[in-house]
mmCIF file of C-alpha atoms in Angstrom:
data_model
loop_
_atom_site.group_PDB
_atom_site.id
_atom_site.type_symbol
_atom_site.label_atom_id
_atom_site.label_comp_id
_atom_site.label_asym_id
_atom_site.label_seq_id
_atom_site.Cartn_x
_atom_site.Cartn_y
_atom_site.Cartn_z
ATOM 1 C CA MET A 1 -15.293 80.241 12.757
ATOM 2 C CA THR A 2 -14.646 83.615 11.509
ATOM 3 C CA GLU A 3 -18.138 84.249 10.460
ATOM 4 C CA ASN A 4 -21.286 84.589 13.274
ATOM 5 C CA PRO A 5 -22.685 81.099 13.015
ATOM 6 C CA ARG A 6 -25.874 80.358 10.678
ATOM 7 C CA LEU A 7 -27.178 77.155 10.788
ATOM 8 C CA ARG A 8 -27.986 75.625 7.128
ATOM 9 C CA PRO A 9 -31.468 74.168 6.440
ATOM 10 C CA LEU A 10 -31.675 70.756 7.983
ATOM 11 C CA ASP A 11 -33.553 67.945 8.959
ATOM 12 C CA PHE A 12 -34.567 67.543 12.600
ATOM 13 C CA GLN A 13 -35.562 63.859 13.292
ATOM 14 C CA PRO A 14 -35.843 62.718 16.685
ATOM 15 C CA VAL A 15 -34.051 59.494 17.370
ATOM 16 C CA THR A 16 -33.142 56.829 20.564
ATOM 17 C CA HIS A 17 -29.211 57.039 20.556
ATOM 18 C CA MET A 18 -28.044 54.780 23.391
ATOM 19 C CA GLY A 19 -30.753 55.020 25.703
ATOM 20 C CA GLN A 20 -31.705 58.581 25.165
ATOM 21 C CA GLN A 21 -33.730 61.142 23.455
ATOM 22 C CA MET A 22 -31.773 62.662 20.992
ATOM 23 C CA TRP A 23 -32.097 64.920 17.876
ATOM 24 C CA TYR A 24 -30.355 63.753 14.840
ATOM 25 C CA LEU A 25 -29.494 66.747 12.419
ATOM 26 C CA ARG A 26 -29.888 65.486 9.040
ATOM 27 C CA ASP A 27 -28.157 67.242 5.984
ATOM 28 C CA PRO A 28 -30.507 67.136 3.010
ATOM 29 C CA LEU A 29 -27.132 67.786 0.630
ATOM 30 C CA GLN A 30 -25.152 65.142 2.297
ATOM 31 C CA LEU A 31 -21.790 67.703 2.390
ATOM 32 C CA THR A 32 -20.085 65.275 4.848
ATOM 33 C CA ALA A 33 -19.812 61.755 6.369
ATOM 34 C CA TYR A 34 -20.674 63.306 9.666
ATOM 35 C CA GLN A 35 -23.654 62.323 11.652
ATOM 36 C CA LEU A 36 -24.426 64.346 14.395
ATOM 37 C CA VAL A 37 -26.540 63.956 17.636
ATOM 38 C CA MET A 38 -27.720 66.456 19.898
ATOM 39 C CA PRO A 39 -29.303 66.107 23.361
ATOM 40 C CA PRO A 40 -32.892 67.968 23.228
ATOM 41 C CA ALA A 41 -31.203 70.590 25.886
ATOM 42 C CA LEU A 42 -28.598 71.592 24.163
ATOM 43 C CA ALA A 43 -30.039 71.830 20.553
ATOM 44 C CA GLN A 44 -31.859 74.559 22.048
ATOM 45 C CA LEU A 45 -28.762 76.539 21.049
ATOM 46 C CA LEU A 46 -29.524 76.343 17.667
ATOM 47 C CA ILE A 47 -32.384 78.557 17.898
ATOM 48 C CA PHE A 48 -29.542 81.247 18.271
ATOM 49 C CA CYS A 49 -27.479 80.096 15.147
ATOM 50 C CA ASP A 50 -29.118 82.504 12.848
ATOM 51 C CA GLY A 51 -26.122 84.505 11.843
ATOM 52 C CA THR A 52 -26.578 87.592 13.628
ATOM 53 C CA ARG A 53 -24.748 86.311 16.984
ATOM 54 C CA THR A 54 -21.035 85.838 17.762
ATOM 55 C CA ALA A 55 -20.140 82.744 19.465
ATOM 56 C CA ALA A 56 -20.169 84.600 22.571
ATOM 57 C CA GLN A 57 -23.363 86.048 22.219
ATOM 58 C CA ILE A 58 -24.788 82.612 20.956
ATOM 59 C CA HIS A 59 -23.687 81.164 24.670
ATOM 60 C CA ALA A 60 -24.977 83.837 26.418
ATOM 61 C CA ASP A 61 -28.405 83.870 25.044
ATOM 62 C CA PHE A 62 -28.288 79.814 25.287
ATOM 63 C CA CYS A 63 -27.611 80.604 29.226
ATOM 64 C CA ARG A 64 -30.494 82.939 29.649
ATOM 65 C CA HIS A 65 -33.094 80.992 27.471
ATOM 66 C CA VAL A 66 -32.361 77.635 29.770
ATOM 67 C CA GLY A 67 -32.268 79.752 32.844
ATOM 68 C CA GLN A 68 -28.567 78.596 33.912
ATOM 69 C CA ASP A 69 -25.021 78.903 33.563
ATOM 70 C CA VAL A 70 -23.626 77.143 30.829
ATOM 71 C CA ASP A 71 -19.817 76.177 30.527
ATOM 72 C CA TYR A 72 -18.617 78.159 27.430
ATOM 73 C CA ASP A 73 -16.264 75.276 25.966
ATOM 74 C CA ILE A 74 -19.785 72.954 25.783
ATOM 75 C CA VAL A 75 -21.256 75.441 23.789
ATOM 76 C CA ALA A 76 -18.393 76.176 21.580
ATOM 77 C CA ASP A 77 -17.350 72.497 21.200
ATOM 78 C CA ALA A 78 -20.887 72.313 19.816
ATOM 79 C CA LEU A 79 -20.839 75.360 17.417
ATOM 80 C CA ALA A 80 -17.217 73.389 16.562
ATOM 81 C CA GLN A 81 -18.583 70.279 15.482
ATOM 82 C CA LEU A 82 -21.705 71.849 13.636
ATOM 83 C CA ASP A 83 -18.780 73.667 11.587
ATOM 84 C CA THR A 84 -16.740 70.441 10.774
ATOM 85 C CA ALA A 85 -19.816 68.273 9.813
ATOM 86 C CA CYS A 86 -20.707 71.568 7.449
ATOM 87 C CA LEU A 87 -24.026 72.403 8.882
ATOM 88 C CA LEU A 88 -23.257 76.220 9.288
ATOM 89 C CA ASP A 89 -23.399 78.473 6.346
ATOM 90 C CA ASN A 90 -19.777 79.458 5.704
ATOM 91 C CA TRP A 91 -17.012 79.300 3.359
ATOM 92 C CA ARG A 92 -16.475 75.697 4.431
ATOM 93 C CA SER A 93 -19.924 74.451 3.690
ATOM 94 C CA ARG A 94 -19.992 76.480 0.473
ATOM 95 C CA GLU A 95 -16.662 74.971 -0.231
ATOM 96 C CA ALA A 96 -17.843 71.618 0.143
ATOM 97 C CA GLN A 97 -21.272 72.436 -1.779
ATOM 98 C CA GLU A 98 -18.929 73.877 -4.800
ATOM 99 C CA GLY A 99 -17.043 70.723 -4.337
ATOM 100 C CA LEU A 100 -19.932 67.899 -4.787
ATOM 101 C CA LEU A 101 -21.505 70.529 -7.481
ATOM 102 C CA ALA A 102 -18.523 69.899 -9.446
ATOM 103 C CA GLU A 103 -17.871 66.204 -9.069
ATOM 104 C CA PHE A 104 -21.978 65.979 -10.046
ATOM 105 C CA ARG A 105 -21.485 67.492 -13.096
ATOM 106 C CA ALA A 106 -18.333 65.617 -13.917
ATOM 107 C CA GLN A 107 -20.349 62.119 -14.128
ATOM 108 C CA PRO A 108 -21.385 60.521 -17.350
ATOM 109 C CA HIS A 109 -24.437 60.981 -15.660
ATOM 110 C CA ARG A 110 -26.690 61.106 -12.389
ATOM 111 C CA PRO A 111 -26.288 57.820 -10.916
ATOM 112 C CA PRO A 112 -29.832 56.367 -9.227
ATOM 113 C CA ALA A 113 -29.759 57.445 -6.054
ATOM 114 C CA LEU A 114 -31.920 54.718 -4.275
ATOM 115 C CA ALA A 115 -30.992 51.865 -6.164
ATOM 116 C CA ASP A 116 -30.466 48.957 -4.208
ATOM 117 C CA LEU A 117 -31.489 50.743 -1.094
ATOM 118 C CA SER A 118 -35.312 51.466 -2.446
ATOM 119 C CA TYR A 119 -35.424 49.384 -4.938
ATOM 120 C CA PRO A 120 -33.225 46.308 -6.648
ATOM 121 C CA ALA A 121 -30.019 47.594 -8.491
ATOM 122 C CA ASP A 122 -30.459 44.866 -10.926
ATOM 123 C CA PRO A 123 -32.803 45.258 -13.802
ATOM 124 C CA GLN A 124 -34.469 41.400 -13.740
ATOM 125 C CA ALA A 125 -35.137 42.370 -10.194
ATOM 126 C CA LEU A 126 -36.473 45.416 -10.730
ATOM 127 C CA THR A 127 -38.779 44.024 -13.462
ATOM 128 C CA ALA A 128 -40.398 40.968 -11.406
ATOM 129 C CA LEU A 129 -40.459 43.433 -8.578
ATOM 130 C CA PHE A 130 -42.889 45.657 -10.813
ATOM 131 C CA SER A 131 -44.649 42.691 -12.320
ATOM 132 C CA GLN A 132 -46.071 41.617 -9.065
ATOM 133 C CA TYR A 133 -47.025 44.885 -8.051
ATOM 134 C CA GLY A 134 -49.262 44.874 -11.287
ATOM 135 C CA ALA A 135 -50.384 41.386 -10.585
ATOM 136 C CA ALA A 136 -54.125 42.360 -9.663
ATOM 137 C CA ASP A 137 -54.797 44.799 -12.193
ATOM 138 C CA ASP A 138 -57.284 44.021 -14.481
ATOM 139 C CA ALA A 139 -57.057 46.438 -17.404
ATOM 140 C CA ALA A 140 -58.610 44.313 -20.030
ATOM 141 C CA ASP A 141 -61.234 46.913 -20.656
ATOM 142 C CA TRP A 142 -58.831 49.630 -21.322
ATOM 143 C CA GLN A 143 -58.261 51.067 -24.129
ATOM 144 C CA PRO A 144 -54.626 53.074 -25.529
ATOM 145 C CA TRP A 145 -54.647 56.505 -23.864
ATOM 146 C CA GLN A 146 -52.897 58.884 -26.263
ATOM 147 C CA GLY A 147 -53.056 61.611 -23.383
ATOM 148 C CA ARG A 148 -49.835 64.796 -22.756
ATOM 149 C CA GLY A 149 -50.161 64.591 -19.123
ATOM 150 C CA ILE A 150 -49.306 62.047 -16.195
ATOM 151 C CA ILE A 151 -49.458 62.407 -12.148
ATOM 152 C CA SER A 152 -47.399 59.732 -10.844
ATOM 153 C CA PRO A 153 -46.323 59.132 -6.909
ATOM 154 C CA HIS A 154 -43.069 59.830 -5.812
ATOM 155 C CA ILE A 155 -43.372 57.941 -2.712
ATOM 156 C CA ASP A 156 -41.642 54.671 -1.584
ATOM 157 C CA TYR A 157 -42.785 51.615 -4.330
ATOM 158 C CA GLN A 158 -43.000 49.367 -1.055
ATOM 159 C CA ARG A 159 -46.190 51.544 -0.520
ATOM 160 C CA GLY A 160 -47.348 53.162 -3.614
ATOM 161 C CA GLY A 161 -45.930 50.133 -5.848
ATOM 162 C CA PRO A 162 -49.576 49.145 -7.071
ATOM 163 C CA VAL A 163 -51.028 52.800 -8.187
ATOM 164 C CA TYR A 164 -47.526 53.268 -9.690
ATOM 165 C CA ALA A 165 -48.092 50.035 -11.550
ATOM 166 C CA LYS A 166 -51.470 51.083 -12.545
ATOM 167 C CA VAL A 167 -50.878 54.577 -13.956
ATOM 168 C CA TRP A 168 -47.474 53.646 -15.901
ATOM 169 C CA ARG A 169 -49.401 50.612 -17.445
ATOM 170 C CA ARG A 170 -51.974 52.854 -18.531
ATOM 171 C CA ALA A 171 -49.676 55.352 -19.820
ATOM 172 C CA GLU A 172 -47.602 53.199 -22.085
ATOM 173 C CA THR A 173 -48.841 54.209 -25.393
ATOM 174 C CA ALA A 174 -48.852 57.928 -24.463
ATOM 175 C CA VAL A 175 -44.721 56.679 -23.861
ATOM 176 C CA SER A 176 -44.509 55.514 -26.946
ATOM 177 C CA GLN A 177 -46.047 58.135 -28.755
ATOM 178 C CA ALA A 178 -44.022 61.140 -26.929
ATOM 179 C CA ASP A 179 -41.353 63.025 -28.791
ATOM 180 C CA LEU A 180 -39.863 64.492 -25.060
ATOM 181 C CA VAL A 181 -40.895 63.429 -21.556
ATOM 182 C CA ILE A 182 -40.539 66.393 -18.400
ATOM 183 C CA ILE A 183 -41.126 65.017 -15.065
ATOM 184 C CA LEU A 184 -41.719 68.012 -12.567
ATOM 185 C CA GLY A 185 -40.783 67.018 -9.417
ATOM 186 C CA THR A 186 -40.972 68.157 -5.804
ATOM 187 C CA ASP A 187 -38.021 69.556 -4.919
ATOM 188 C CA HIS A 188 -38.052 68.966 -0.686
ATOM 189 C CA ASN A 189 -35.216 71.089 0.172
ATOM 190 C CA GLY A 190 -36.358 73.648 -2.651
ATOM 191 C CA SER A 191 -36.266 77.156 -1.811
ATOM 192 C CA ALA A 192 -39.919 79.291 -2.365
ATOM 193 C CA GLY A 193 -40.841 79.283 -5.859
ATOM 194 C CA SER A 194 -37.664 77.572 -7.225
ATOM 195 C CA VAL A 195 -37.674 75.930 -10.505
ATOM 196 C CA THR A 196 -34.074 73.446 -10.536
ATOM 197 C CA LEU A 197 -31.905 72.447 -13.743
ATOM 198 C CA THR A 198 -29.806 70.076 -14.494
ATOM 199 C CA ARG A 199 -27.973 68.730 -17.764
ATOM 200 C CA GLN A 200 -27.192 65.750 -16.337
ATOM 201 C CA ALA A 201 -28.912 62.630 -17.744
ATOM 202 C CA TYR A 202 -30.667 60.720 -15.334
ATOM 203 C CA ALA A 203 -29.275 56.669 -15.157
ATOM 204 C CA THR A 204 -31.970 54.017 -14.003
ATOM 205 C CA PRO A 205 -31.085 50.202 -13.381
ATOM 206 C CA TYR A 206 -32.072 49.969 -17.184
ATOM 207 C CA GLY A 207 -29.516 52.568 -18.043
ATOM 208 C CA VAL A 208 -29.550 55.988 -18.711
ATOM 209 C CA LEU A 209 -31.909 58.330 -19.892
ATOM 210 C CA PRO A 210 -31.271 60.731 -22.059
ATOM 211 C CA THR A 211 -31.466 64.566 -21.289
ATOM 212 C CA ASP A 212 -32.434 67.446 -24.337
ATOM 213 C CA VAL A 213 -29.688 69.620 -23.308
ATOM 214 C CA ALA A 214 -31.412 72.116 -25.940
ATOM 215 C CA LEU A 215 -34.646 72.575 -23.772
ATOM 216 C CA ILE A 216 -32.623 72.943 -20.468
ATOM 217 C CA ASP A 217 -30.597 75.904 -22.153
ATOM 218 C CA LYS A 218 -33.802 77.250 -23.171
ATOM 219 C CA LEU A 219 -35.204 77.081 -20.031
ATOM 220 C CA ALA A 220 -32.546 78.440 -18.624
ATOM 221 C CA THR A 221 -32.039 81.285 -20.845
ATOM 222 C CA ALA A 222 -35.275 82.036 -19.858
ATOM 223 C CA VAL A 223 -35.352 82.119 -15.836
ATOM 224 C CA GLY A 224 -31.523 82.799 -16.120
ATOM 225 C CA GLU A 225 -28.580 80.662 -15.365
ATOM 226 C CA LYS A 226 -27.737 81.589 -12.114
ATOM 227 C CA SER A 227 -31.412 80.920 -11.147
ATOM 228 C CA ALA A 228 -32.081 78.222 -12.831
ATOM 229 C CA PHE A 229 -28.834 75.826 -11.328
ATOM 230 C CA ALA A 230 -28.616 77.478 -8.336
ATOM 231 C CA GLU A 231 -29.540 74.257 -6.573
ATOM 232 C CA GLU A 232 -28.518 71.873 -8.955
ATOM 233 C CA LEU A 233 -27.250 70.253 -6.340
ATOM 234 C CA HIS A 234 -30.361 69.084 -4.992
ATOM 235 C CA HIS A 235 -30.567 66.860 -7.898
ATOM 236 C CA ARG A 236 -28.066 64.583 -6.677
ATOM 237 C CA GLN A 237 -30.079 62.492 -4.002
ATOM 238 C CA GLU A 238 -33.875 64.043 -4.524
ATOM 239 C CA HIS A 239 -35.869 60.914 -4.763
ATOM 240 C CA SER A 240 -39.124 62.746 -6.626
ATOM 241 C CA ILE A 241 -38.293 62.608 -10.207
ATOM 242 C CA GLU A 242 -35.857 59.304 -9.808
ATOM 243 C CA LEU A 243 -39.212 57.223 -8.283
ATOM 244 C CA SER A 244 -41.064 58.223 -11.606
ATOM 245 C CA ALA A 245 -38.309 58.040 -13.828
ATOM 246 C CA VAL A 246 -37.572 54.297 -13.321
ATOM 247 C CA TRP A 247 -41.243 53.119 -14.072
ATOM 248 C CA LEU A 248 -40.791 55.553 -17.143
ATOM 249 C CA HIS A 249 -38.003 53.711 -18.568
ATOM 250 C CA HIS A 250 -39.499 50.454 -17.672
ATOM 251 C CA ALA A 251 -41.906 51.489 -19.900
ATOM 252 C CA TYR A 252 -39.657 51.616 -22.526
ATOM 253 C CA GLN A 253 -38.139 48.564 -21.824
ATOM 254 C CA LYS A 254 -41.592 46.648 -22.219
ATOM 255 C CA LEU A 255 -42.265 48.564 -25.371
ATOM 256 C CA GLY A 256 -38.999 47.786 -26.619
ATOM 257 C CA ILE A 257 -38.234 51.213 -27.856
ATOM 258 C CA PRO A 258 -35.506 52.850 -26.885
ATOM 259 C CA PRO A 259 -35.998 55.644 -24.433
ATOM 260 C CA ARG A 260 -36.736 59.285 -25.707
ATOM 261 C CA PRO A 261 -35.357 62.451 -24.010
ATOM 262 C CA MET A 262 -36.181 63.835 -20.998
ATOM 263 C CA VAL A 263 -35.952 67.170 -18.881
ATOM 264 C CA PRO A 264 -36.183 66.754 -15.444
ATOM 265 C CA ILE A 265 -37.460 69.953 -13.250
ATOM 266 C CA LEU A 266 -37.316 70.191 -9.634
ATOM 267 C CA CYS A 267 -40.250 72.730 -8.634
ATOM 268 C CA GLY A 268 -39.758 74.344 -4.863
ATOM 269 C CA SER A 269 -42.382 75.285 -2.240
ATOM 270 C CA PHE A 270 -45.272 77.451 -3.495
ATOM 271 C CA HIS A 271 -45.789 77.951 0.655
ATOM 272 C CA HIS A 272 -45.143 81.508 0.330
ATOM 273 C CA PHE A 273 -47.829 82.160 -2.027
ATOM 274 C CA VAL A 274 -50.209 81.361 0.362
ATOM 275 C CA THR A 275 -48.841 82.848 3.529
ATOM 276 C CA ASN A 276 -48.090 86.247 1.668
ATOM 277 C CA GLY A 277 -51.102 86.048 -0.523
ATOM 278 C CA SER A 278 -49.349 86.733 -3.724
ATOM 279 C CA ARG A 279 -49.995 84.407 -6.549
ATOM 280 C CA PRO A 280 -47.827 82.258 -8.904
ATOM 281 C CA ALA A 281 -49.077 83.295 -11.878
ATOM 282 C CA ASP A 282 -47.884 86.777 -11.347
ATOM 283 C CA ASP A 283 -44.391 85.398 -11.065
ATOM 284 C CA ALA A 284 -42.164 86.060 -14.136
ATOM 285 C CA ARG A 285 -39.569 83.299 -13.624
ATOM 286 C CA LEU A 286 -42.658 80.335 -13.087
ATOM 287 C CA THR A 287 -43.835 82.262 -16.207
ATOM 288 C CA ALA A 288 -41.079 82.348 -18.185
ATOM 289 C CA VAL A 289 -40.727 78.561 -17.907
ATOM 290 C CA ILE A 290 -44.328 77.941 -18.528
ATOM 291 C CA ASP A 291 -44.542 79.823 -21.468
ATOM 292 C CA THR A 292 -40.932 77.723 -23.136
ATOM 293 C CA LEU A 293 -42.661 74.676 -22.622
ATOM 294 C CA ARG A 294 -45.940 75.520 -24.284
ATOM 295 C CA ARG A 295 -43.793 76.758 -27.399
ATOM 296 C CA GLU A 296 -41.723 73.724 -27.112
ATOM 297 C CA ALA A 297 -44.819 71.613 -27.764
ATOM 298 C CA GLN A 298 -46.234 73.632 -30.010
ATOM 299 C CA SER A 299 -43.990 72.016 -32.859
ATOM 300 C CA ARG A 300 -43.397 68.210 -30.348
ATOM 301 C CA ASN A 301 -45.386 65.712 -28.902
ATOM 302 C CA LEU A 302 -44.596 66.618 -25.427
ATOM 303 C CA LEU A 303 -45.801 64.032 -22.432
ATOM 304 C CA PHE A 304 -45.530 65.595 -19.033
ATOM 305 C CA VAL A 305 -45.406 64.078 -15.699
ATOM 306 C CA ALA A 306 -46.035 65.430 -12.028
ATOM 307 C CA SER A 307 -44.464 62.818 -9.789
ATOM 308 C CA VAL A 308 -46.115 64.185 -6.792
ATOM 309 C CA ASP A 309 -47.768 63.011 -3.615
ATOM 310 C CA PHE A 310 -50.904 64.661 -2.330
ATOM 311 C CA ALA A 311 -51.728 65.027 1.393
ATOM 312 C CA HIS A 312 -48.929 64.621 4.568
ATOM 313 C CA VAL A 313 -51.739 64.078 7.606
ATOM 314 C CA GLY A 314 -51.324 62.961 10.897
ATOM 315 C CA PRO A 315 -49.311 62.937 14.310
ATOM 316 C CA ASN A 316 -46.296 62.244 12.391
ATOM 317 C CA PHE A 317 -46.580 65.723 9.985
ATOM 318 C CA GLY A 318 -47.343 67.511 13.671
ATOM 319 C CA ASP A 319 -50.709 67.609 13.688
ATOM 320 C CA SER A 320 -52.664 67.217 16.970
ATOM 321 C CA PHE A 321 -55.226 64.305 15.967
ATOM 322 C CA VAL A 322 -54.921 60.621 14.341
ATOM 323 C CA MET A 323 -56.328 59.734 11.187
ATOM 324 C CA ASP A 324 -59.453 57.291 12.441
ATOM 325 C CA SER A 325 -62.227 57.081 9.612
ATOM 326 C CA PRO A 326 -64.497 60.130 9.697
ATOM 327 C CA ARG A 327 -60.726 62.235 8.949
ATOM 328 C CA ARG A 328 -60.060 59.635 6.215
ATOM 329 C CA ASP A 329 -63.481 59.951 4.491
ATOM 330 C CA ASN A 330 -62.971 64.127 4.885
ATOM 331 C CA LEU A 331 -59.312 63.866 3.630
ATOM 332 C CA LYS A 332 -60.679 61.601 0.281
ATOM 333 C CA THR A 333 -63.254 64.123 -0.358
ATOM 334 C CA ALA A 334 -61.191 67.196 -0.005
ATOM 335 C CA ASP A 335 -58.461 65.574 -2.633
ATOM 336 C CA ASP A 336 -61.611 64.624 -5.157
ATOM 337 C CA ASN A 337 -61.868 68.393 -5.139
ATOM 338 C CA LEU A 338 -58.232 68.553 -5.703
ATOM 339 C CA MET A 339 -58.400 65.606 -8.146
ATOM 340 C CA THR A 340 -61.723 67.145 -10.082
ATOM 341 C CA ALA A 341 -59.738 70.099 -10.651
ATOM 342 C CA ILE A 342 -57.043 68.818 -12.011
ATOM 343 C CA ARG A 343 -58.600 66.620 -14.517
ATOM 344 C CA ARG A 344 -60.548 69.845 -15.910
ATOM 345 C CA GLY A 345 -56.660 71.051 -16.255
ATOM 346 C CA ASP A 346 -57.772 73.856 -14.018
ATOM 347 C CA ALA A 347 -54.877 75.395 -12.482
ATOM 348 C CA GLU A 348 -56.578 78.413 -10.625
ATOM 349 C CA ASP A 349 -59.016 76.064 -8.722
ATOM 350 C CA PHE A 350 -56.410 73.682 -7.774
ATOM 351 C CA TYR A 351 -54.291 76.437 -6.235
ATOM 352 C CA ASN A 352 -57.361 78.328 -4.844
ATOM 353 C CA GLN A 353 -58.336 75.389 -3.068
ATOM 354 C CA ILE A 354 -54.816 74.827 -1.599
ATOM 355 C CA ALA A 355 -54.323 78.406 -0.644
ATOM 356 C CA ALA A 356 -58.199 78.493 1.391
ATOM 357 C CA VAL A 357 -56.988 75.951 3.547
ATOM 358 C CA GLN A 358 -53.247 77.351 4.406
ATOM 359 C CA ASP A 359 -51.913 74.422 2.375
ATOM 360 C CA ARG A 360 -52.895 72.494 5.942
ATOM 361 C CA ASN A 361 -52.969 69.077 3.946
ATOM 362 C CA ARG A 362 -49.387 69.594 2.888
ATOM 363 C CA ILE A 363 -50.003 68.976 -0.847
ATOM 364 C CA CYS A 364 -46.264 67.303 -1.499
ATOM 365 C CA GLY A 365 -47.151 68.101 -5.127
ATOM 366 C CA PHE A 366 -48.345 71.628 -5.128
ATOM 367 C CA SER A 367 -46.187 73.057 -6.971
ATOM 368 C CA SER A 368 -45.239 70.232 -9.818
ATOM 369 C CA ILE A 369 -48.955 70.188 -10.197
ATOM 370 C CA TYR A 370 -50.125 73.837 -10.960
ATOM 371 C CA LEU A 371 -47.257 74.254 -13.734
ATOM 372 C CA MET A 372 -47.974 71.134 -15.694
ATOM 373 C CA LEU A 373 -51.522 72.141 -15.764
ATOM 374 C CA ARG A 374 -50.346 75.672 -16.704
ATOM 375 C CA ALA A 375 -47.935 73.992 -18.875
ATOM 376 C CA LEU A 376 -50.405 71.714 -20.395
ATOM 377 C CA ASP A 377 -52.714 74.844 -21.437
ATOM 378 C CA GLY A 378 -56.120 73.547 -21.091
ATOM 379 C CA VAL A 379 -56.909 69.701 -20.701
ATOM 380 C CA ALA A 380 -59.777 67.968 -22.711
ATOM 381 C CA ASP A 381 -60.144 65.456 -20.462
ATOM 382 C CA GLY A 382 -58.567 63.377 -17.528
ATOM 383 C CA ARG A 383 -59.083 60.270 -15.192
ATOM 384 C CA CYS A 384 -58.342 59.000 -12.399
ATOM 385 C CA VAL A 385 -57.010 55.580 -12.310
ATOM 386 C CA ALA A 386 -55.800 54.556 -9.037
ATOM 387 C CA TYR A 387 -55.803 56.433 -5.255
ATOM 388 C CA ASP A 388 -54.797 55.177 -1.981
ATOM 389 C CA HIS A 389 -53.894 56.209 1.606
ATOM 390 C CA CYS A 390 -50.648 55.013 2.678
ATOM 391 C CA PRO A 391 -49.835 54.729 6.499
ATOM 392 C CA ALA A 392 -47.269 56.930 7.547
ATOM 393 C CA ASP A 393 -45.708 55.487 11.497
ATOM 394 C CA PRO A 394 -46.270 51.904 12.682
ATOM 395 C CA GLN A 395 -49.878 52.747 14.344
ATOM 396 C CA ASP A 396 -51.227 54.051 10.988
ATOM 397 C CA ASN A 397 -52.302 57.140 12.879
ATOM 398 C CA SER A 398 -50.688 59.536 9.958
ATOM 399 C CA LEU A 399 -50.973 58.498 6.351
ATOM 400 C CA VAL A 400 -49.815 59.827 3.023
ATOM 401 C CA SER A 401 -52.271 60.016 0.183
ATOM 402 C CA ILE A 402 -50.823 59.463 -3.551
ATOM 403 C CA ALA A 403 -52.979 58.973 -7.100
ATOM 404 C CA GLY A 404 -52.319 58.182 -10.518
ATOM 405 C CA LEU A 405 -54.000 60.040 -12.954
ATOM 406 C CA LEU A 406 -54.104 60.783 -17.188
ATOM 407 C CA LEU A 407 -54.606 64.327 -18.446
ATOM 408 C CA ASP A 408 -55.622 64.524 -22.378
#
């Protein structure tokens, strides 16, 4: 281990292993098949894996932190295991990322990551499932909608299926008329303010959704090739675009028409704007993306999809309170206010509402919705067709709010 150990961005999940409480170190990029768990006491050494210390210094600081002498070999072994699992930011993990990215780009398309895990890989079984989700939906009085923007969930189908069904059923006319579909999805592992492209087409159980490579090249030129594809590997496993793309393809199947080209765009967090007082409207890369999409919309019928969830609140997300009835009512009011801004196409009001409360409800669609509203450059009218609170823990003390909206 020649570099000072620096931990890569990981997800830390509490698990029970062999009857003991442990921390599972989950690699979002899944660079290797290794799965590491660490006891809470030993996991504290990860605090010092910030790239500024040698292994010996990590050992010394860890011993001081826990207030006792720990055998150096224990720390050295833990660091070696982190290295083997490619959980450290060093030559080994970078080489693994480069290899996986080359494999990803060499594939004929991006295979569905969640088929037969979150939904059926068999197209007939998938269609039957989607029909089941929409069975209770009465759309008899619905008039064909020909708008430009869709807000769709990206939560798992098991919890969000009825909301997906309502919004995509009502979007079918717009889907049939679109020349091109832009899907803006939350990049759960993306860096601050990132906009990440891929030239890979997304596959679904129904086949392959073609990608508009020419527009992707324009976007890459606008923001810079290196920046545009720096985190392309995130497309490999990220579920946000996939779960809306499958419903989009299902709509084409129902309509009996071949799928139109699609551009998948992963959007990183806006949290840094909220904390440092800057504004996404002043970000040159984001503005370049928005301007490029606006120009494209002048000559083609673009349909925008923001594949997003709304609030993530309760103990499961680090809150000290449970989501009782009064808190659920307050959350619905807050979400209604956000959706009013969305229906008006007011990107700044939408941003300001979230920034004013320091994004305390953890809106998991902050950046994607904002960018869609800016790209639409004005919304004549919008309507909410579905809204729901989805349980996020077995006790139903935590929840995720989701919605389906259509914007003209």
